[in-house]
Coordinates of C-alpha atoms in Angstrom, one line a residue:
X1 CA 26.3 3.3 3.6
X2 CA 23.5 1.7 5.6
X3 CA 20.7 0.4 3.3
X4 CA 17.2 -0.4 4.6
X5 CA 14.7 -2.4 2.7
X6 CA 11.0 -2.0 2.8
X7 CA 8.2 -4.1 1.3
X8 CA 5.3 -2.1 -0.3
X9 CA 2.4 -2.1 -2.6
X10 CA 1.5 1.7 -2.7
X11 CA -2.1 1.2 -3.9
X12 CA -1.9 4.1 -4.0
X13 CA 0.9 5.8 -1.9
X14 CA -0.5 8.0 0.8
X15 CA 0.6 9.9 3.9
X16 CA 0.8 6.8 6.0
X17 CA 3.4 5.3 3.6
X18 CA 5.4 8.5 3.8
X19 CA 5.4 8.2 7.6
X20 CA 6.7 4.6 7.3
X21 CA 9.6 5.8 5.1
X22 CA 10.6 8.6 7.5
X23 CA 10.4 6.3 10.5
X24 CA 12.3 3.6 8.7
X25 CA 15.2 6.0 8.1
X26 CA 15.1 7.2 11.8
X27 CA 14.8 3.7 13.3
X28 CA 17.5 2.0 11.3
X29 CA 19.8 5.0 10.6
X30 CA 19.4 4.4 6.9
X31 CA 21.3 6.3 4.3
X32 CA 19.3 4.7 1.5
X33 CA 15.9 3.1 1.1
X34 CA 15.2 0.2 -1.2
X35 CA 11.5 -0.8 -1.8
X36 CA 10.3 -4.1 -3.2
X37 CA 7.0 -3.3 -4.7
X38 CA 4.2 -5.5 -6.2
X39 CA 3.6 -4.7 -9.9
X40 CA 0.2 -4.8 -11.6
X41 CA -1.5 -7.4 -9.4
X42 CA -1.3 -7.4 -5.6
X43 CA -1.1 -9.7 -2.6
X44 CA -4.9 -9.8 -2.0
X45 CA -5.3 -11.0 -5.6
X46 CA -6.6 -7.7 -7.0
X47 CA -5.3 -5.4 -9.7
X48 CA -3.5 -2.2 -8.6
X49 CA -5.6 1.0 -9.0
X50 CA -2.6 2.6 -10.7
X51 CA 0.1 1.1 -12.9
X52 CA 3.5 0.3 -11.5
X53 CA 5.3 3.1 -13.3
X54 CA 3.0 5.8 -11.7
X55 CA 3.4 4.1 -8.3
X56 CA 7.2 4.0 -8.8
X57 CA 7.3 7.7 -9.5
X58 CA 5.2 8.3 -6.3
X59 CA 7.8 6.3 -4.3
X60 CA 10.8 8.1 -5.8
X61 CA 9.3 11.5 -5.1
X62 CA 8.7 10.7 -1.4
X63 CA 11.8 9.2 0.0
X64 CA 12.5 5.9 -1.7
X65 CA 15.9 5.6 -3.5
X66 CA 15.5 2.4 -5.5
X67 CA 12.4 0.5 -6.5
X68 CA 12.4 -3.2 -7.4
X69 CA 9.5 -5.2 -8.7
X70 CA 8.2 -8.3 -6.9
X71 CA 7.4 -10.9 -9.6
X72 CA 3.7 -11.4 -10.1
X73 CA 4.0 -15.1 -9.2
X74 CA 4.9 -13.9 -5.7
X75 CA 2.9 -10.7 -5.4
X76 CA -0.4 -12.6 -5.8
X77 CA 0.3 -15.4 -3.3
X78 CA -0.4 -16.1 0.4
X79 CA 1.5 -14.1 3.0
X80 CA 4.1 -16.8 3.2
X81 CA 5.2 -16.7 -0.4
X82 CA 4.6 -13.0 -0.7
X83 CA 7.0 -12.5 2.2
X84 CA 9.5 -15.1 0.9
X85 CA 9.7 -13.5 -2.5
X86 CA 10.0 -10.0 -1.1
X87 CA 12.7 -10.8 1.5
X88 CA 14.6 -13.0 -1.0
X89 CA 14.7 -10.1 -3.4
X90 CA 16.2 -7.8 -0.8
X91 CA 18.6 -10.5 0.3
X92 CA 19.8 -11.4 -3.2
X93 CA 20.5 -7.8 -4.0
X94 CA 23.5 -8.1 -1.8
X95 CA 23.6 -4.5 -0.4
X96 CA 20.6 -4.4 2.1
X97 CA 21.5 -4.2 5.8
X98 CA 18.1 -4.0 7.4
X99 CA 14.4 -4.6 6.8
X100 CA 11.8 -2.2 8.4
X101 CA 8.1 -3.1 8.3
X102 CA 5.0 -1.7 9.9
X103 CA 3.0 -3.8 12.4
X104 CA 0.1 -3.3 14.7
X105 CA 2.2 -4.7 17.6
X106 CA 5.2 -2.5 17.0
X107 CA 7.2 -4.9 19.1
X108 CA 9.9 -7.0 17.4
X109 CA 10.4 -9.4 20.3
X110 CA 6.7 -10.3 20.3
X111 CA 6.6 -10.9 16.5
X112 CA 9.8 -13.0 16.7
X113 CA 8.3 -15.2 19.4
X114 CA 5.2 -15.7 17.2
X115 CA 7.4 -16.4 14.1
X116 CA 9.4 -19.0 16.0
X117 CA 6.2 -20.7 17.0
X118 CA 5.0 -20.9 13.4
X119 CA 8.4 -22.1 12.3
X120 CA 8.6 -24.9 14.9
X121 CA 4.9 -26.1 14.3
X122 CA 4.6 -28.1 17.6
X123 CA 2.3 -31.1 17.4
X124 CA -0.4 -29.6 19.5
X125 CA -0.6 -26.6 17.2
X126 CA -0.9 -28.8 14.1
X127 CA -3.7 -30.7 15.9
X128 CA -5.6 -27.5 16.7
X129 CA -5.2 -26.3 13.1
X130 CA -6.7 -29.5 11.7
X131 CA -9.6 -29.1 14.1
X132 CA -10.2 -25.6 12.8
X133 CA -9.9 -26.7 9.1
X134 CA -12.4 -29.5 9.7
X135 CA -15.0 -26.8 10.6
X136 CA -14.8 -25.5 7.0
X137 CA -12.7 -22.5 8.0
X138 CA -10.3 -21.0 5.5
X139 CA -6.6 -21.8 5.9
X140 CA -5.5 -18.4 7.2
X141 CA -8.4 -18.2 9.6
X142 CA -7.7 -21.7 10.8
X143 CA -4.1 -21.0 11.4
X144 CA -4.9 -17.7 13.3
X145 CA -7.5 -19.4 15.5
X146 CA -5.3 -22.4 16.2
X147 CA -2.4 -20.1 17.2
X148 CA -4.7 -18.2 19.5
X149 CA -5.9 -21.3 21.2
X150 CA -2.3 -22.7 21.5
X151 CA -1.0 -19.5 22.9
X152 CA -3.7 -19.4 25.5
X153 CA -2.7 -22.8 26.7
X154 CA 1.1 -22.8 26.3
X155 CA 2.7 -19.5 25.6
X156 CA 3.3 -16.2 27.4
X157 CA 2.2 -14.2 24.3
X158 CA -0.8 -12.0 23.6
X159 CA -3.1 -14.0 21.3
X160 CA -4.3 -10.8 19.8
X161 CA -1.1 -10.5 17.8
X162 CA -2.5 -13.1 15.4
X163 CA -5.6 -11.0 14.6
X164 CA -4.0 -8.2 12.7
X165 CA -2.9 -8.5 9.0
X166 CA 0.3 -6.5 9.3
X167 CA 1.4 -8.5 12.3
X168 CA 0.9 -11.7 10.3
X169 CA 2.9 -10.3 7.4
X170 CA 5.6 -9.2 9.7
X171 CA 5.7 -12.7 11.3
X172 CA 6.2 -14.1 7.8
X173 CA 8.9 -11.6 6.9
X174 CA 10.8 -12.8 10.0
X175 CA 10.2 -16.4 9.1
X176 CA 11.6 -15.7 5.6
X177 CA 14.7 -14.2 7.0
X178 CA 15.3 -17.3 9.1
X179 CA 14.5 -19.6 6.2
X180 CA 17.0 -17.8 3.9
X181 CA 19.6 -17.6 6.7
X182 CA 19.8 -13.9 5.9
X183 CA 22.1 -11.4 7.6
X184 CA 19.5 -8.6 7.1
X185 CA 18.5 -7.2 10.5
X186 CA 14.8 -6.8 11.1
X187 CA 13.1 -3.7 12.6
X188 CA 9.4 -2.9 13.1
X189 CA 7.5 0.3 13.7
X190 CA 4.0 0.6 15.0
X191 CA 1.3 1.5 12.4
X192 CA -0.6 4.6 13.2
X193 CA -4.2 5.8 12.6
X194 CA -6.4 4.1 10.1
X195 CA -6.8 0.3 10.3
X196 CA -5.8 -1.6 7.1
X197 CA -9.3 -2.3 5.9
X198 CA -11.0 0.9 7.1
X199 CA -13.3 2.1 4.3
X200 CA -14.2 5.6 5.6
X201 CA -12.2 8.7 6.3
X202 CA -11.6 10.2 9.7
X203 CA -10.3 13.7 10.6
X204 CA -6.6 12.7 10.8
X205 CA -4.0 13.2 8.1
X206 CA -3.7 9.4 7.5
X207 CA -6.4 7.2 6.0
X208 CA -6.3 3.6 4.9
X209 CA -5.5 2.7 1.3
X210 CA -8.8 0.9 1.2
X211 CA -10.7 4.2 2.0
X212 CA -8.6 6.1 -0.5
X213 CA -9.3 3.5 -3.3
X214 CA -13.0 3.6 -2.5
X215 CA -13.2 7.3 -2.9
X216 CA -11.2 7.1 -6.2
X217 CA -13.6 4.4 -7.6
X218 CA -16.6 6.5 -6.5
X219 CA -15.2 9.5 -8.4
X220 CA -14.6 11.4 -5.2
X221 CA -11.0 12.2 -6.2
X222 CA -10.6 15.4 -4.1
X223 CA -11.4 13.4 -0.9
X224 CA -8.5 11.1 -1.7
X225 CA -6.1 14.0 -2.4
X226 CA -6.5 15.1 1.2
X227 CA -4.6 12.0 2.4
X228 CA -1.8 12.0 -0.2
X229 CA 1.3 14.1 -0.7
X230 CA 0.6 16.9 -3.2
X231 CA 3.0 15.4 -5.8
X232 CA 1.3 12.0 -5.6
X233 CA -2.1 13.6 -6.0
X234 CA -0.8 15.2 -9.2
X235 CA 0.4 11.8 -10.5
X236 CA -3.0 10.3 -9.7
X237 CA -4.8 13.1 -11.5
X238 CA -2.7 12.7 -14.6
X239 CA -3.2 9.0 -14.8
X240 CA -7.0 9.4 -14.4
X241 CA -7.1 12.2 -17.0
X242 CA -5.1 10.1 -19.5
X243 CA -7.4 7.1 -19.1
X244 CA -4.9 4.8 -17.3
X245 CA -6.7 4.8 -14.0
X246 CA -8.5 3.8 -11.9
X247 CA -8.2 0.1 -12.6
X248 CA -10.3 -2.5 -10.7
X249 CA -11.7 -6.0 -11.1
X250 CA -14.6 -4.6 -13.0
X251 CA -12.2 -3.7 -15.8
X252 CA -11.7 -7.5 -16.3
X253 CA -15.3 -8.7 -15.9
X254 CA -15.8 -9.7 -19.6
X255 CA -12.6 -11.8 -20.0
X256 CA -13.1 -13.4 -16.6
X257 CA -16.8 -14.3 -17.1
X258 CA -15.9 -15.6 -20.6
X259 CA -13.2 -17.9 -19.2
X260 CA -15.5 -19.2 -16.5
X261 CA -18.5 -20.0 -18.6
X262 CA -16.5 -21.8 -21.3
X263 CA -14.4 -23.9 -19.0
X264 CA -15.4 -27.2 -17.4
X265 CA -14.9 -27.8 -13.6
X266 CA -12.0 -30.2 -14.2
X267 CA -10.2 -27.7 -16.5
X268 CA -10.6 -24.9 -13.9
X269 CA -9.0 -27.1 -11.2
X270 CA -5.8 -27.0 -13.2
X271 CA -5.3 -23.4 -12.2
X272 CA -3.5 -22.2 -9.0
X273 CA -5.7 -21.7 -5.9
X274 CA -8.8 -23.4 -7.5
X275 CA -10.1 -26.7 -6.1
X276 CA -13.2 -28.6 -7.3
X277 CA -15.5 -26.8 -4.8
X278 CA -14.3 -23.4 -5.8
X279 CA -14.5 -24.2 -9.5
X280 CA -18.1 -25.3 -9.2
X281 CA -19.0 -22.1 -7.3
X282 CA -17.2 -19.9 -9.8
X283 CA -19.0 -21.5 -12.8
X284 CA -22.4 -21.2 -11.1
X285 CA -21.8 -17.5 -10.2
X286 CA -20.5 -16.6 -13.7
X287 CA -23.8 -17.9 -15.2
X288 CA -25.7 -15.4 -13.0
X289 CA -23.4 -12.3 -12.8
X290 CA -21.6 -10.0 -15.2
X291 CA -20.2 -7.7 -12.5
X292 CA -17.1 -8.9 -10.6
X293 CA -18.1 -7.7 -7.2
X294 CA -21.4 -9.5 -7.4
X295 CA -19.7 -12.6 -8.8
X296 CA -17.1 -12.8 -6.0
X297 CA -19.8 -12.0 -3.4
X298 CA -21.8 -15.0 -4.6
X299 CA -18.8 -17.3 -4.5
X300 CA -17.6 -16.3 -1.0
X301 CA -18.1 -18.7 1.9
X302 CA -16.3 -19.3 5.2
X303 CA -13.8 -21.5 3.4
X304 CA -13.5 -19.5 0.3
X305 CA -12.5 -16.0 1.4
X306 CA -12.7 -12.9 -0.7
X307 CA -8.9 -12.8 -1.0
X308 CA -8.7 -16.5 -1.9
X309 CA -11.3 -16.0 -4.7
X310 CA -9.4 -13.0 -6.1
X311 CA -6.1 -14.9 -6.1
X312 CA -7.8 -17.7 -8.0
X313 CA -9.3 -15.3 -10.5
X314 CA -5.9 -13.7 -11.0
X315 CA -4.3 -17.1 -11.7
X316 CA -7.1 -17.9 -14.2
X317 CA -6.6 -14.5 -15.9
X318 CA -2.9 -15.0 -16.2
X319 CA -3.3 -18.6 -17.2
X320 CA -1.0 -19.8 -14.3
X321 CA -1.6 -23.5 -13.6
X322 CA -0.6 -25.4 -10.5
X323 CA 2.0 -27.4 -12.5
X324 CA 3.5 -24.2 -14.0
X325 CA 3.8 -22.7 -10.5
X326 CA 5.4 -25.8 -9.2
X327 CA 7.9 -25.7 -12.0
X328 CA 8.9 -22.2 -11.1
X329 CA 10.2 -23.5 -7.7
X330 CA 8.9 -20.6 -5.8
X331 CA 10.5 -21.8 -2.5
X332 CA 13.9 -20.9 -4.0
X333 CA 13.0 -17.2 -4.3
X334 CA 13.0 -15.0 -7.5
X335 CA 15.5 -15.9 -10.2
X336 CA 16.1 -12.2 -11.1
X337 CA 15.7 -8.7 -9.9
X338 CA 13.7 -6.1 -12.0
X339 CA 14.5 -2.4 -11.4
X340 CA 11.6 -0.1 -11.8
X341 CA 13.2 3.2 -10.8
X342 CA 16.0 5.0 -8.9
X343 CA 17.3 8.4 -8.0
X344 CA 20.9 9.5 -7.8
X345 CA 21.5 7.7 -4.5
X346 CA 19.8 4.6 -5.9
X347 CA 22.0 4.8 -9.0
X348 CA 25.1 4.5 -6.8
X349 CA 23.5 1.6 -4.9
X350 CA 22.9 -0.2 -8.2
X351 CA 26.6 0.0 -9.0
X352 CA 27.4 -1.9 -5.9
X353 CA 24.4 -4.3 -6.4
X354 CA 25.6 -5.2 -9.9
X355 CA 28.8 -6.5 -8.4
X356 CA 27.3 -8.2 -5.3
X357 CA 23.8 -9.5 -6.4
X358 CA 23.4 -13.3 -6.5
X359 CA 20.8 -13.1 -9.4
X360 CA 20.7 -11.1 -12.7
X361 CA 19.5 -7.5 -12.4
X362 CA 17.3 -6.1 -15.2
X363 CA 16.8 -2.4 -15.9
X364 CA 15.0 -3.1 -19.1
X365 CA 13.6 -6.2 -20.9
X366 CA 16.2 -8.0 -23.0
X367 CA 15.6 -10.6 -25.8
X368 CA 16.2 -13.5 -23.4
X369 CA 14.5 -13.3 -20.0
X370 CA 14.0 -15.7 -17.1
X371 CA 10.9 -17.9 -17.4
X372 CA 9.5 -16.3 -14.2
X373 CA 9.6 -12.8 -15.8
X374 CA 7.4 -14.0 -18.7
X375 CA 4.5 -14.0 -16.2
X376 CA 5.2 -10.3 -15.5
X377 CA 5.0 -9.5 -19.2
X378 CA 1.7 -11.4 -19.4
X379 CA 0.4 -9.4 -16.4
X380 CA 1.4 -6.1 -18.0
X381 CA -0.4 -7.0 -21.3
X382 CA -3.6 -8.0 -19.4
X383 CA -3.5 -4.9 -17.1
X384 CA -3.3 -2.6 -20.0
X385 CA -6.5 -3.9 -21.4
X386 CA -8.2 -1.9 -18.6
X387 CA -7.0 1.4 -20.1
X388 CA -9.7 3.5 -21.7
X389 CA -7.4 4.1 -24.7
X390 CA -5.1 1.2 -25.6
X391 CA -2.0 2.1 -27.5
X392 CA 0.9 -0.2 -28.5
X393 CA 3.3 2.4 -27.1
X394 CA 2.1 1.5 -23.6
X395 CA 3.4 -2.1 -24.0
X396 CA 6.6 -0.9 -25.7
X397 CA 7.1 1.2 -22.6
X398 CA 6.9 -2.0 -20.5
X399 CA 9.7 -3.5 -22.6
X400 CA 12.0 -0.5 -23.0
X401 CA 10.9 1.9 -20.2
X402 CA 13.8 4.1 -19.1
X403 CA 14.3 3.6 -15.4
X404 CA 13.0 6.7 -13.9
X405 CA 15.3 9.1 -12.1
X406 CA 13.6 12.0 -10.3
X407 CA 16.9 14.0 -10.6
X408 CA 16.1 14.1 -14.3
X409 CA 19.3 12.5 -15.7
X410 CA 18.3 8.8 -16.2

């Protein structure tokens, strides 16, 4: 059996994601698809619009056979750690043969050349990056600009490859495979239609997740349904009707503002992603705003990007300090694998994985859990505060949730 891994967030799952799954099967000859998926909080530092169980159900009904959770301490990090955590999870499972990811370039050789360049970090590239950082640019932008300048001088490579978010993630996936000395074979497919951050709908069948989320938050649900599989639209409607969606940063405005106005600058700098300059801006903005969008807008600068601020606020909400993150030794990869869902083919895959996995596999929460998983439980408790009706049964579901099987025999 050929097993292909994919790395996803499904926020929410739409027609473009279904295309990715179909093309991944075709491109790699996969018999089974394993997805590593972010849980309640995502790579850009924001809460998912739907909880992870609803998104798992969407995945299983549309071509994924086994869904694994990316720990929150990786899912809310920079592209490098997000990629490392995701690829390490697939690698540790012991049954994955290939990795297929979407990219704007759609050319594996191009991305491999770019990945090698980042891995080697030639002296001139480091010098150019320092120059960009000295101008007050954010780290990701400084790296992209330095790479573009370096390539123009030294490499036979299109500098535009560094301008696209999925190219950069793909480059980091390739870097992680090399770092882990993984035998997983990479493939890439070209992303089609809507750009990643596109906020409006066009007349094609595929729209960006950003545009779909925007329509959901603005209560234009029927518009979002047009770009989702029918079964996923039904799941979304159910979650909204039962008060568990949509979730956004505004759902956490009160606790976040409360934390910011009470804390001193020095205390805030203990938390991951927060330096003194950002701490000062956060406190100042919290004294003037009670809405999260306005708060983040007031904090944002060339150095402090929207994503950087969101990741900082997620760390603050979770209570994750720099020292705690360092003690988790993130460079080693996740210390466990959490199963969110599977179908019959995924069940068979799990039997093999239970024998071959290099880390413990959890299908439900046990009395003793890895320290890293404690942060996932914290994230789940906090996320559920956003539900319109909060019941203890929701958190019991987190602890004891039967792994979903769309064949109906889990």
